[in-house]
XYZ file of C-alpha atoms in Angstrom:
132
model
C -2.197 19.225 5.821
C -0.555 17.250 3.316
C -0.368 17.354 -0.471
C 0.316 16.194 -3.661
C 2.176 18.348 -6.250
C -1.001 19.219 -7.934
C -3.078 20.015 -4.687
C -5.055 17.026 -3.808
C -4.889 14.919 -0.718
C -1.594 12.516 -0.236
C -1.621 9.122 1.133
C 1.499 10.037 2.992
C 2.418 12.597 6.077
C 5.879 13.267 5.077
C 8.703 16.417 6.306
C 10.203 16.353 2.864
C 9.407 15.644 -0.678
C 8.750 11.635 -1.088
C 8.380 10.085 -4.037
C 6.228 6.876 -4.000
C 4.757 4.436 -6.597
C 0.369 4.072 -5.298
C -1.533 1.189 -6.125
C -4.975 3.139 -5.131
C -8.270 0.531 -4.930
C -11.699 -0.467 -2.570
C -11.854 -2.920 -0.270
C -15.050 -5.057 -1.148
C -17.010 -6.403 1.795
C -20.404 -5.580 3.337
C -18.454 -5.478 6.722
C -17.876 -2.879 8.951
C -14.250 -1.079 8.138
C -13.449 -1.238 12.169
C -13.841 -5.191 11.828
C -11.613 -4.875 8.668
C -9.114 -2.906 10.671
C -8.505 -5.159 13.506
C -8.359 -7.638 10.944
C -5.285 -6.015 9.603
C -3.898 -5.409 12.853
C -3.590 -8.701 14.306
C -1.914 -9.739 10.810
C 0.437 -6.478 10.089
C 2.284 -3.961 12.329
C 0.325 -0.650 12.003
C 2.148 2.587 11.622
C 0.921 5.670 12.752
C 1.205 8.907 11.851
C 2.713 8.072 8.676
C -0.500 8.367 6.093
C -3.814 10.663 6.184
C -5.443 6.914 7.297
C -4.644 4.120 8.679
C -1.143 2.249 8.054
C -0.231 -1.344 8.131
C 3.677 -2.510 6.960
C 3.001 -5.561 4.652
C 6.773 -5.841 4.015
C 10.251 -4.289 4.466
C 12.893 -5.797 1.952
C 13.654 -4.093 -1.246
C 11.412 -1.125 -0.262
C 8.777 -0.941 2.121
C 5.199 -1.806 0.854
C 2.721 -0.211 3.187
C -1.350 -0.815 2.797
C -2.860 2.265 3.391
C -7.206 2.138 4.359
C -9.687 4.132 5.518
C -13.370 4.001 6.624
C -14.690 4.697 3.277
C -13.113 1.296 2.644
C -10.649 3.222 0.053
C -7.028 1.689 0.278
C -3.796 1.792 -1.479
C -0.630 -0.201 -1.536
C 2.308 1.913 -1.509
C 5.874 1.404 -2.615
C 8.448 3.410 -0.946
C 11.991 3.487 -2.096
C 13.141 1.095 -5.058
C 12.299 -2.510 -5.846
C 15.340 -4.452 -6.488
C 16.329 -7.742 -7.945
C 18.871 -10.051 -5.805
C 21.066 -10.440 -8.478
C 19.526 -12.914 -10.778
C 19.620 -12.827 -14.285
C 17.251 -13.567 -16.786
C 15.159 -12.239 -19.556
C 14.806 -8.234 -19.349
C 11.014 -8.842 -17.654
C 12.260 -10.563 -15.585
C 12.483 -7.113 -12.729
C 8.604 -6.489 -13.734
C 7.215 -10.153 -13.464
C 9.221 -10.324 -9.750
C 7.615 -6.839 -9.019
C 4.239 -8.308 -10.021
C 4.304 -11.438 -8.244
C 5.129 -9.556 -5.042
C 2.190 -7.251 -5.367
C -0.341 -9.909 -6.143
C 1.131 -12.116 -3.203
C 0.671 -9.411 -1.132
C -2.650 -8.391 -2.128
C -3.858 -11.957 -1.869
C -2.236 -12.089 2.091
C -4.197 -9.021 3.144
C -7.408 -10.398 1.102
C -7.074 -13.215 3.787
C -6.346 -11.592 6.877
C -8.692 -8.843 6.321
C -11.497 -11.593 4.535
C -12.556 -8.961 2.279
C -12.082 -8.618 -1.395
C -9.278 -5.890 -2.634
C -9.909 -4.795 -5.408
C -6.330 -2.074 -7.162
C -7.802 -0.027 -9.868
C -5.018 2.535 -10.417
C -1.022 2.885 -10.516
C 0.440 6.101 -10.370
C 3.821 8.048 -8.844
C 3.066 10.462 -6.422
C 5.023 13.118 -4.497
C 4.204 13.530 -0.925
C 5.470 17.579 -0.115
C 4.571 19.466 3.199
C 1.594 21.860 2.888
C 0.509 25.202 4.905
């Protein structure tokens, strides 16, 4: 079993301490979650054995955002590693509003594979450490 720092169930399976930014949410839709899921699967790769549910890589440049869901329709979208600029100048939001538009581009994309509603309620760090 997996777990946070503070005791509670992780997202992530990890060998090590991993640090990881978690957009946690619901997936709105009066459809089944297996329908959902192949959904997702015929738009993402799926990675397994990586999270306590099911895994899908939305994308892999400046960090890997993964989309994490399971059959209580309870999902996250997960940041792993850092989230860099290519360079660019501009104002000093600029870093944020990139970071922003990426998640809500990539929220919309698996809104329209999946054709349900997601729905991100919180943001919080969280450590992924090996448990007993």
């Amino acid at each position: 079993m997996f777990l946070k720092a503070d005791g509670t169930e992780v997202w992530l399976h990890s060998t090590a301490r991993l640090p990881y930014l978690s957009m946690a949410g619901v997936i709105e839709t009066s459809e089944d979650y297996l329908v959902i899921r192949s959904r997702l699967r015929e738009a993402y790769k799926p990675l397994y054995g990586l999270a306590s549910d099911d895994t899908f890589l939305i994308r892999d440049e400046d960090g890997a955002l993964l989309f994490c869901a399971g059959p209580d329709k309870n999902c996250a979208l997960l940041l792993l590693g850092e989230f860099c600029r290519s360079g660019k100048k501009g104002k000093p939001s600029a870093l944020l509003e990139d970071f922003i538009d990426i998640i809500d581009k990539s929220v919309n994309a698996i809104a329209r594979y999946s054709g349900a509603t997601i729905h991100l309620q919180v943001i919080k760090t969280e450590l992924a450490i090996g448990g007993g």
